[in-house]
PDB file of C-alpha atoms in Angstrom:
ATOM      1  CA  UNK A 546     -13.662 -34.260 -36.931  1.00 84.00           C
ATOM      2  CA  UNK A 547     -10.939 -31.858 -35.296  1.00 94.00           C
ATOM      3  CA  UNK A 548      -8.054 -34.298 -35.642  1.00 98.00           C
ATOM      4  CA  UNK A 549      -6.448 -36.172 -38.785  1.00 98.00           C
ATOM      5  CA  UNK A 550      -3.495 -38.291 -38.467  1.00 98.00           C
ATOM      6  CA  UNK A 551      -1.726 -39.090 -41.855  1.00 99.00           C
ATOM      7  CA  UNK A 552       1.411 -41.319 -43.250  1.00 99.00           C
ATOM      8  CA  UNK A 553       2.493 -43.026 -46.030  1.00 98.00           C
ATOM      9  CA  UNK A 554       5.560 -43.938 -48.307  1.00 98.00           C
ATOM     10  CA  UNK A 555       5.787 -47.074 -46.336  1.00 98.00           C
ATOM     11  CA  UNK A 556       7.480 -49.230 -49.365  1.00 98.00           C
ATOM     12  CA  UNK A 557       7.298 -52.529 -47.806  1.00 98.00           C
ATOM     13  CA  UNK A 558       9.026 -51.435 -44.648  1.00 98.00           C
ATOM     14  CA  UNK A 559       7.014 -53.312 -42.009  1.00 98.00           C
ATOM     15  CA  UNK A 560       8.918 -52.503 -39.141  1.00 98.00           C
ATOM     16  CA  UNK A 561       8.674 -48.711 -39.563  1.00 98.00           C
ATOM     17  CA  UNK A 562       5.119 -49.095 -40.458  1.00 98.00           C
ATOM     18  CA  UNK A 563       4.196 -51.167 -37.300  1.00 98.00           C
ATOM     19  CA  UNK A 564       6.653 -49.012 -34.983  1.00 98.00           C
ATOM     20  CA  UNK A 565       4.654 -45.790 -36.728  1.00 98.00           C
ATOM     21  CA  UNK A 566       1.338 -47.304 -35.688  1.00 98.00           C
ATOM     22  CA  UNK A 567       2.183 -48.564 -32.142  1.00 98.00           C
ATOM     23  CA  UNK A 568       3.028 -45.128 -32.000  1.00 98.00           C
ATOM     24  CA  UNK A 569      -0.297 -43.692 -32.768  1.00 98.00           C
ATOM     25  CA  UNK A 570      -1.867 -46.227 -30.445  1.00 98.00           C
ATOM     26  CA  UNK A 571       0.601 -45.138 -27.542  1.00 98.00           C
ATOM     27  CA  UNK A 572      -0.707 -41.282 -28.687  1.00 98.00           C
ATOM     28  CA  UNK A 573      -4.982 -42.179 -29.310  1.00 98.00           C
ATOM     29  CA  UNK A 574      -4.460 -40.916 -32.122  1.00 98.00           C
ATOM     30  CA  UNK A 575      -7.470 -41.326 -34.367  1.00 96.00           C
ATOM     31  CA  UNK A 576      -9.079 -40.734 -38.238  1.00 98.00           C
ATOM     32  CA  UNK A 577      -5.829 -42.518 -39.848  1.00 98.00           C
ATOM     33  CA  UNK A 578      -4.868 -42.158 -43.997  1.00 98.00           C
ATOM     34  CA  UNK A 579      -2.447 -43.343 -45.664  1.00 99.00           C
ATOM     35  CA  UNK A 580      -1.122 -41.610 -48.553  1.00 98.00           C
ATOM     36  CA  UNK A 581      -0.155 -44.101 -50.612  1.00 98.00           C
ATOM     37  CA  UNK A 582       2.983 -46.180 -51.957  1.00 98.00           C
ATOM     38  CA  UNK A 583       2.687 -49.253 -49.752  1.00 98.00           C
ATOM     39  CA  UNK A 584       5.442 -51.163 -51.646  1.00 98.00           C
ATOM     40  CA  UNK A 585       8.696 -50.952 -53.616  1.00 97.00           C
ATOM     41  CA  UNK A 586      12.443 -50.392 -51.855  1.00 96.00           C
ATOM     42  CA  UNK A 587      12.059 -52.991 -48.905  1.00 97.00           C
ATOM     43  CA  UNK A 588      11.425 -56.297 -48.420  1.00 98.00           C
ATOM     44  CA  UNK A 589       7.768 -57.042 -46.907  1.00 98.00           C
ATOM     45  CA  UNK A 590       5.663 -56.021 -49.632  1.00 98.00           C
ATOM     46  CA  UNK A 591       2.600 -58.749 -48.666  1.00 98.00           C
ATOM     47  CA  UNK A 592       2.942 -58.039 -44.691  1.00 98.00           C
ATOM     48  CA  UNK A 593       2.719 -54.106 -45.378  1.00 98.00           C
ATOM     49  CA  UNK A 594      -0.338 -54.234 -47.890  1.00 98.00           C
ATOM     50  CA  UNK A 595      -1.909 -57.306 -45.401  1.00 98.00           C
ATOM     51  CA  UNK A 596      -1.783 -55.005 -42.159  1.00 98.00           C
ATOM     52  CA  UNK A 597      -2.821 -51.901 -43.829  1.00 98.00           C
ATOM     53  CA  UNK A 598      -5.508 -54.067 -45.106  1.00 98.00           C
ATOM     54  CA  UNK A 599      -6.523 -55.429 -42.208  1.00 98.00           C
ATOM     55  CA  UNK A 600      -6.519 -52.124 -40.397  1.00 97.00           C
ATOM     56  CA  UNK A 601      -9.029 -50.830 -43.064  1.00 97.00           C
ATOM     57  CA  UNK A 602      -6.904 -47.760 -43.109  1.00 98.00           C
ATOM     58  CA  UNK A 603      -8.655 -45.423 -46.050  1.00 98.00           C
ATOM     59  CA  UNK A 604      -5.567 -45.473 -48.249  1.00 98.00           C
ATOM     60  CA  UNK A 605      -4.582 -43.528 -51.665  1.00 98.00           C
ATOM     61  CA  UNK A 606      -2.628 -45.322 -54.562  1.00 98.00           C
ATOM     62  CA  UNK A 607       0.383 -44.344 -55.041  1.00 98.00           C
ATOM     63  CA  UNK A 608       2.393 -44.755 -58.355  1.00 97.00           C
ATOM     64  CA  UNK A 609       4.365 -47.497 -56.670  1.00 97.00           C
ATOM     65  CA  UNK A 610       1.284 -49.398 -55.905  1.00 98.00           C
ATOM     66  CA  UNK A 611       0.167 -48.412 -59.115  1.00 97.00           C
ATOM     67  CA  UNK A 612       3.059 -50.326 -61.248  1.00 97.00           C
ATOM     68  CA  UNK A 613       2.881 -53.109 -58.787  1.00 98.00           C
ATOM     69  CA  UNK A 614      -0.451 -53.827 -59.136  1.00 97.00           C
ATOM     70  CA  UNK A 615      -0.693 -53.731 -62.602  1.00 96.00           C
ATOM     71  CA  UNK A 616       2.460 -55.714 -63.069  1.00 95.00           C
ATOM     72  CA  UNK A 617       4.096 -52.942 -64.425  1.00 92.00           C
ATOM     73  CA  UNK A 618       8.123 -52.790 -65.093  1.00 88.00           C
ATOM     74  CA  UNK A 619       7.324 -48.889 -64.575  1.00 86.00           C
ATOM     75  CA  UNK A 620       6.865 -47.279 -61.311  1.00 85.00           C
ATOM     76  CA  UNK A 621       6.536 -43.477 -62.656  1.00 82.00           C
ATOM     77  CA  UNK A 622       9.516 -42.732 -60.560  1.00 86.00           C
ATOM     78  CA  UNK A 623      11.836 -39.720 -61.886  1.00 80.00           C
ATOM     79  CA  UNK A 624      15.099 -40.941 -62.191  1.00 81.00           C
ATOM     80  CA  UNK A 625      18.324 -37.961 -61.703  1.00 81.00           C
ATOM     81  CA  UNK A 626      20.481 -40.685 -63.588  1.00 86.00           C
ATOM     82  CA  UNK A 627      20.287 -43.805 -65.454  1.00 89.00           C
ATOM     83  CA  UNK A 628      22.684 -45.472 -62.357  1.00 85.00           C
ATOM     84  CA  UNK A 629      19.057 -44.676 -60.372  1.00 88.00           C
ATOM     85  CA  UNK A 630      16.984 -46.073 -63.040  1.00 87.00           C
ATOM     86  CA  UNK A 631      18.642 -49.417 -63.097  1.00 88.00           C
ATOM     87  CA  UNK A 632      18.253 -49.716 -59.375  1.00 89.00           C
ATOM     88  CA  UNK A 633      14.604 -48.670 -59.830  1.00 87.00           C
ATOM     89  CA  UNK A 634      14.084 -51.652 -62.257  1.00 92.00           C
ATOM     90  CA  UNK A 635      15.712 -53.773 -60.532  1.00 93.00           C
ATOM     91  CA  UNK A 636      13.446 -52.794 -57.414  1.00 93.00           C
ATOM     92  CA  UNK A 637      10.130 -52.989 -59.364  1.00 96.00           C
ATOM     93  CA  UNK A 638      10.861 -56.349 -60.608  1.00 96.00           C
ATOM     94  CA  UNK A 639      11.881 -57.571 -57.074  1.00 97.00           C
ATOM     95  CA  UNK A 640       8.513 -55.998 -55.985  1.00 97.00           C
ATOM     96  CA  UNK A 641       6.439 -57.665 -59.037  1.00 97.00           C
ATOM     97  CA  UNK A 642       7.752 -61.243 -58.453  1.00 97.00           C
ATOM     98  CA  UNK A 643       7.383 -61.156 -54.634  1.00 98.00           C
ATOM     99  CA  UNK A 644       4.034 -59.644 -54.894  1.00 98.00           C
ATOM    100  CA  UNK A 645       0.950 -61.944 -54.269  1.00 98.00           C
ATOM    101  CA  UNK A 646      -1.682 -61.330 -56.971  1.00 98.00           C
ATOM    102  CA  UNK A 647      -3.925 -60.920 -54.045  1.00 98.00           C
ATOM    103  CA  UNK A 648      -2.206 -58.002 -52.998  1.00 98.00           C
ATOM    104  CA  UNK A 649      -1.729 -56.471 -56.304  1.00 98.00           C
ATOM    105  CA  UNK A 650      -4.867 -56.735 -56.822  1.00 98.00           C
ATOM    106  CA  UNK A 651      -5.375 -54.837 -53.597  1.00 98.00           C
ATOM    107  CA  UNK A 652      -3.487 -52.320 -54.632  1.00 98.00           C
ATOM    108  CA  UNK A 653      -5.513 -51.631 -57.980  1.00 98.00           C
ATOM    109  CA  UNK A 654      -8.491 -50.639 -55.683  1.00 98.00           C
ATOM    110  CA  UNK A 655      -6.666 -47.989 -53.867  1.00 98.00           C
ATOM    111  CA  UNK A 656      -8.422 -44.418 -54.244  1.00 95.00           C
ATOM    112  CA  UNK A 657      -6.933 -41.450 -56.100  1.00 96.00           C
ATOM    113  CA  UNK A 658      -7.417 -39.469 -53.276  1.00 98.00           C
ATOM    114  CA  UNK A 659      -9.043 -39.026 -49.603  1.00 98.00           C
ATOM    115  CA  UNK A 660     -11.447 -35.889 -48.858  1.00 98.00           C
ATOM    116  CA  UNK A 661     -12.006 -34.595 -45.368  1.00 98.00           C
ATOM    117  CA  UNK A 662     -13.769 -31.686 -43.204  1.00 98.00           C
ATOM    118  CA  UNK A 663     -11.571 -31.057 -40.358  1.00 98.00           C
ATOM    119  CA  UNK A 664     -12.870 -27.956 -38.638  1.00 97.00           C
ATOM    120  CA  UNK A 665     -13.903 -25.991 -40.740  1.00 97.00           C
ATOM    121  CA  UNK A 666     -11.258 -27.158 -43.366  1.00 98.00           C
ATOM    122  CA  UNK A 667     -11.771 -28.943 -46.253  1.00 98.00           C
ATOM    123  CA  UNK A 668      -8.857 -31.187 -46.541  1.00 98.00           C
ATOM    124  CA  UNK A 669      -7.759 -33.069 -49.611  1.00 98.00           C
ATOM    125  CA  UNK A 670      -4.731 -35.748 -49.338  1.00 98.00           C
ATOM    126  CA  UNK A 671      -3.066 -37.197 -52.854  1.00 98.00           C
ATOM    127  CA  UNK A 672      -0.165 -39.120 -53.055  1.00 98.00           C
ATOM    128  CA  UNK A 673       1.312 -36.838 -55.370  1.00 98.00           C
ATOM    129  CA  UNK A 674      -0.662 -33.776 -56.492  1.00 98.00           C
ATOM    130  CA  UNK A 675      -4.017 -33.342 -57.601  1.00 97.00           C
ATOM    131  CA  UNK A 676      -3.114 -33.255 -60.940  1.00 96.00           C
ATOM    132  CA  UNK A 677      -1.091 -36.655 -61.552  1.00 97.00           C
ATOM    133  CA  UNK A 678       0.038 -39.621 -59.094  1.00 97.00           C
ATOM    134  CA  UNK A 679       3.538 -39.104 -59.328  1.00 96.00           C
ATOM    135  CA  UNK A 680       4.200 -35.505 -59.853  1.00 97.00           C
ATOM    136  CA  UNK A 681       6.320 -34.210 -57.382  1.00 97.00           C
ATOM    137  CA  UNK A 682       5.193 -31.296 -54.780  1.00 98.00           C
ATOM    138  CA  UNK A 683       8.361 -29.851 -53.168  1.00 97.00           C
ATOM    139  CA  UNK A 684       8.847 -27.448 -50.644  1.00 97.00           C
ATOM    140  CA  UNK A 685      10.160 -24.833 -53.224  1.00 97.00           C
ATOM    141  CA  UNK A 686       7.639 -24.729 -55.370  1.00 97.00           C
ATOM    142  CA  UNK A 687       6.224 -21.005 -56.639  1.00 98.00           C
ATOM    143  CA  UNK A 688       3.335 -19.912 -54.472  1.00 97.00           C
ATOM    144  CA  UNK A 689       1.056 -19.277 -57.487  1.00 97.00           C
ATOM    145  CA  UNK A 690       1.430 -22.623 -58.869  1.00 97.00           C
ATOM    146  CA  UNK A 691       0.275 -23.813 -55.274  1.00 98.00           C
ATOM    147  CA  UNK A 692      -2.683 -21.668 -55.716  1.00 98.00           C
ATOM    148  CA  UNK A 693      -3.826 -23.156 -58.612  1.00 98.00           C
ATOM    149  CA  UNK A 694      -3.304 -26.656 -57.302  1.00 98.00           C
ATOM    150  CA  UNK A 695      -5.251 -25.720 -53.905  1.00 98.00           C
ATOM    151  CA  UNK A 696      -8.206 -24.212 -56.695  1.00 98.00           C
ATOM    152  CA  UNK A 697      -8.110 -27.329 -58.829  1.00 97.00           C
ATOM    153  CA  UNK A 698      -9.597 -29.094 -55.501  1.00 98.00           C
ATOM    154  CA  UNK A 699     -11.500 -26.687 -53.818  1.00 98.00           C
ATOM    155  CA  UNK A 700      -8.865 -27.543 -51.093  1.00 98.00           C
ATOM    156  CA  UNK A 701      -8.229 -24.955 -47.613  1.00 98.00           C
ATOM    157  CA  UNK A 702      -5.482 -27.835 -47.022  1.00 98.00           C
ATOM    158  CA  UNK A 703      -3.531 -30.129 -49.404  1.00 98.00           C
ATOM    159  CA  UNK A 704      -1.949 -32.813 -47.911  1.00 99.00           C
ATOM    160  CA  UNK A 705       0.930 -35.102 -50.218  1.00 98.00           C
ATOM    161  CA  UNK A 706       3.559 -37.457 -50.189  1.00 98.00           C
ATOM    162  CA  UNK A 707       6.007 -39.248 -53.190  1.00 97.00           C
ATOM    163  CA  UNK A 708       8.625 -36.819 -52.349  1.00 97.00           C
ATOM    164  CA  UNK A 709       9.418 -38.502 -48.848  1.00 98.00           C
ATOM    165  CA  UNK A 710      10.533 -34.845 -47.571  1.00 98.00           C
ATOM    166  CA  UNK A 711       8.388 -33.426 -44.999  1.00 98.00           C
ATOM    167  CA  UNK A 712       7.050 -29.858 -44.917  1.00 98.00           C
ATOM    168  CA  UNK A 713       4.448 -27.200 -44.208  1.00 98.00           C
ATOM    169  CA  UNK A 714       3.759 -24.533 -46.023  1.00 98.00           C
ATOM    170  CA  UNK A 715       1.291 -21.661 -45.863  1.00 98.00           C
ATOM    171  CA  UNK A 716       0.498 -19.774 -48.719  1.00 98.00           C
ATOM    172  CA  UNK A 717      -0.582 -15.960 -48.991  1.00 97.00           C
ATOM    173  CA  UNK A 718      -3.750 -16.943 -49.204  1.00 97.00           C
ATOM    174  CA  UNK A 719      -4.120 -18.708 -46.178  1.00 98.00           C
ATOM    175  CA  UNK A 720      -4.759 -21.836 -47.125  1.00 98.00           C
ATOM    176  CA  UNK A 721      -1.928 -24.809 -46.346  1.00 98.00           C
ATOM    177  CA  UNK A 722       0.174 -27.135 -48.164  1.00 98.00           C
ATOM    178  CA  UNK A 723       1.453 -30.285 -46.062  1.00 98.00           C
ATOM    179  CA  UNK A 724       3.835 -33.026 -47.462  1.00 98.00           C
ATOM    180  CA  UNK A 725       3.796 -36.053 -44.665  1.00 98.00           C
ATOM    181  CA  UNK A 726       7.045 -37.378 -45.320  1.00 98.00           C
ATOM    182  CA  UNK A 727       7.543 -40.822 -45.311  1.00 98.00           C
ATOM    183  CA  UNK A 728       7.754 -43.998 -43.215  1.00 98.00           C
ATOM    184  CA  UNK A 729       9.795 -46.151 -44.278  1.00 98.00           C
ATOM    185  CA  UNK A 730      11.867 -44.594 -46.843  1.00 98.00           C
ATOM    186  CA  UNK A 731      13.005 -41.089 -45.707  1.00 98.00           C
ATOM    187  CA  UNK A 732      15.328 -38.630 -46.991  1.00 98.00           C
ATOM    188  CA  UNK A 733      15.241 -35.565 -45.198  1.00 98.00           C
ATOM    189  CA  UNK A 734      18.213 -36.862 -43.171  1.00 98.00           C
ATOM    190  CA  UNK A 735      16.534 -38.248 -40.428  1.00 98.00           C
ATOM    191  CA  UNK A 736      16.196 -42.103 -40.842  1.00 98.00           C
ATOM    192  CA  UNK A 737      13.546 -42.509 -38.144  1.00 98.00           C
ATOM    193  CA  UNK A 738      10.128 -43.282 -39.327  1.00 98.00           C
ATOM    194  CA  UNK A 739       8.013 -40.416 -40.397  1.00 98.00           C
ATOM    195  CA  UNK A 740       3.894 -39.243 -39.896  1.00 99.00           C
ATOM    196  CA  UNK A 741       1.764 -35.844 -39.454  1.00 99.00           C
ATOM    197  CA  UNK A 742      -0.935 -34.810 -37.011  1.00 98.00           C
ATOM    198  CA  UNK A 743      -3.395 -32.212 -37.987  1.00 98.00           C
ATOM    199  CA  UNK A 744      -5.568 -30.413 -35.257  1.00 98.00           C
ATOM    200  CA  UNK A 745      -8.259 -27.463 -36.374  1.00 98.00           C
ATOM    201  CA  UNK A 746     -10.180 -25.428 -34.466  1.00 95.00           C
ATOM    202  CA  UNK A 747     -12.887 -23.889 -36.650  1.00 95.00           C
ATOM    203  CA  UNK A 748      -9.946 -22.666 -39.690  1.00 96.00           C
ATOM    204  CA  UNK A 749      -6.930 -22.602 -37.237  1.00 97.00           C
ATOM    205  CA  UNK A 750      -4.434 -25.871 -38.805  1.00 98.00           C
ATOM    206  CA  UNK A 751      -2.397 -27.060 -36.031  1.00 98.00           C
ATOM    207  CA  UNK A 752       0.246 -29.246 -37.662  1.00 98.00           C
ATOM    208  CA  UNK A 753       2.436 -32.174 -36.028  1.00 98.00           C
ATOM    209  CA  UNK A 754       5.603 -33.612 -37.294  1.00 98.00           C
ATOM    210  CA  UNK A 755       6.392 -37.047 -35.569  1.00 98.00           C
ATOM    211  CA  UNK A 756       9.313 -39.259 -35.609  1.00 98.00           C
ATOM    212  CA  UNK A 757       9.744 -42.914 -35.034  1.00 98.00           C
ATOM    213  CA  UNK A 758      12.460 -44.896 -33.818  1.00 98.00           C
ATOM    214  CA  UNK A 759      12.796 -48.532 -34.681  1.00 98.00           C
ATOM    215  CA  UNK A 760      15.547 -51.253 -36.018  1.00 98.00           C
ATOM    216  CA  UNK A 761      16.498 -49.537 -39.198  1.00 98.00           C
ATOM    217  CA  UNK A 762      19.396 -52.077 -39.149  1.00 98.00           C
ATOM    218  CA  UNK A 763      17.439 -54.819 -39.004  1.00 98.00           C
ATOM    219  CA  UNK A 764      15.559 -53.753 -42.055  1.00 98.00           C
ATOM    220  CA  UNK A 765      18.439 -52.657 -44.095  1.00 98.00           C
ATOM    221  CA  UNK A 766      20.205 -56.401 -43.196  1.00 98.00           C
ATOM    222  CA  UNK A 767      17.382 -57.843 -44.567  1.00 98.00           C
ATOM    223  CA  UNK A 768      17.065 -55.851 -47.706  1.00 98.00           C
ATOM    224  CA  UNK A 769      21.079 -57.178 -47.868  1.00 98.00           C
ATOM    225  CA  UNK A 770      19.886 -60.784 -47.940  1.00 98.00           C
ATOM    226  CA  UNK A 771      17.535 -60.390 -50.943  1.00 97.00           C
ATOM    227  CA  UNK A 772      18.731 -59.219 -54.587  1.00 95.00           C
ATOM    228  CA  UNK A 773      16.981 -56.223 -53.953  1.00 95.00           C
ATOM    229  CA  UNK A 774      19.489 -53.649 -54.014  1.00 93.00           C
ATOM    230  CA  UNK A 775      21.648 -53.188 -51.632  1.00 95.00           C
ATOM    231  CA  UNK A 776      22.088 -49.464 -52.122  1.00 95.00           C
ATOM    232  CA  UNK A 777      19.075 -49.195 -50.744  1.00 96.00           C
ATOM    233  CA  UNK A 778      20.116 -50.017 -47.590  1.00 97.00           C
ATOM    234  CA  UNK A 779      22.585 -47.595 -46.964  1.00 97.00           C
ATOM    235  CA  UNK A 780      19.663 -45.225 -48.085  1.00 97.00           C
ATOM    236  CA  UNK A 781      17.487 -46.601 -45.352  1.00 98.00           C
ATOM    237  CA  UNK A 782      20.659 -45.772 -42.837  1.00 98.00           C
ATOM    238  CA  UNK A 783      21.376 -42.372 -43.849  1.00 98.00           C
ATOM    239  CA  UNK A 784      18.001 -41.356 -44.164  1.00 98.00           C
ATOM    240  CA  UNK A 785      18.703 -40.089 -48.113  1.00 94.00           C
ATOM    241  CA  UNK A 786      18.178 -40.792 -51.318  1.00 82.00           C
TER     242      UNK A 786
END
């Protein structure tokens, strides 16, 4: 395998997740993951886990899927205030009633992780870092501790999500840390649907960012018509939060 392409973070967004596919069809682009966190925030929770489903995409859980599937009130999110906690009940419960117990039950099979050889690269993806399902990797984080995350694994490449902000970093010891962003919930700014390409050639990592257009409006209108809430529209719009 020379070529990986990798997403996740969809949270029952199902026009950002079929825009970000059409868009790997329009590109060939093969060897598909998902990293995880299929549902929570938006509004087609069923159509998001049917298609991925369907697609027999190998996909990781993430803690989203997690709480949802085990019909949870808890979706081992880390809340900056209790303002953002109370949304993030509210969402979770929207989520668990809406739900079919055929997809949550989906969701409890979900892997813990995805390993691949791509190159010469081993490459491990997690939704949030080898060590727990919803700790979060950002781009700051101290080389060492890295390291030790990258040793844990036995990983040349670690691939993430959860934190929906998308990076690459290469450490001193060569080896690479990748966070894929998300699809339908980003917050780096840019609202447009987010995925990653990797390329290797023997141990060179050639890494793709890729944005997506598509009717965030529609999707934030319909999040508007639900009791979901509404803030997270205006999320969806700006691209934050």
């Amino acid at each position: 395998m020379d070529t990986l392409t990798i997403f996740g973070d969809i949270h029952a967004n199902l026009p950002a997740l079929e825009a970000v596919l059409a868009d790997m069809d329009a590109r060939a682009l093969p060897n598909r993951a998902c990293l995880g966190d299929l549902v929570g925030y938006g509004t087609w929770p069923n159509e998001v886990v049917a298609l991925i489903e369907a697609a027999q995409i190998p996909t990781i859980m993430g803690n989203y899927d997690q709480g949802v599937g085990q019909d949870s009130d808890d979706c081992g999110c880390a809340y900056k205030d209790r303002i953002s906690e109370a949304l993030g009940k509210r969402s979770i419960a929207w989520s668990n009633a809406h739900t079919t117990a055929e997809h949550k039950a989906f969701l409890r099979t979900l892997s813990d992780r995805l390993v691949y050889t791509l190159g010469d690269l081993r490459v491990v993806l997690v939704h949030g870092s080898p060590r727990k399902i919803n700790e979060y990797l950002f781009e700051d984080r101290p080389d060492s501790s890295l390291e030790r995350l990258l040793d844990q694994v036995s990983a040349d490449v670690l691939v993430c999500g959860h934190t929906h902000l998308p990076y690459h970093r290469m450490l001193p010891s060569g080896r690479h840390v990748i966070n894929a962003g998300s699809v339908g919930k980003p917050k780096d700014g840019d609202p447009r649907a987010g995925y990653v390409v990797l390329r290797a050639i023997d141990r060179d990592l050639y890494v793709e960012f890729i944005r997506v257009s598509y009717d965030i409006e529609h999707v934030a209108q319909a999040i508007e018509a639900t009791t979901m809430p509404h803030e997270y529209a205006q999320m969806l719009r700006a691209g934050r939060g």
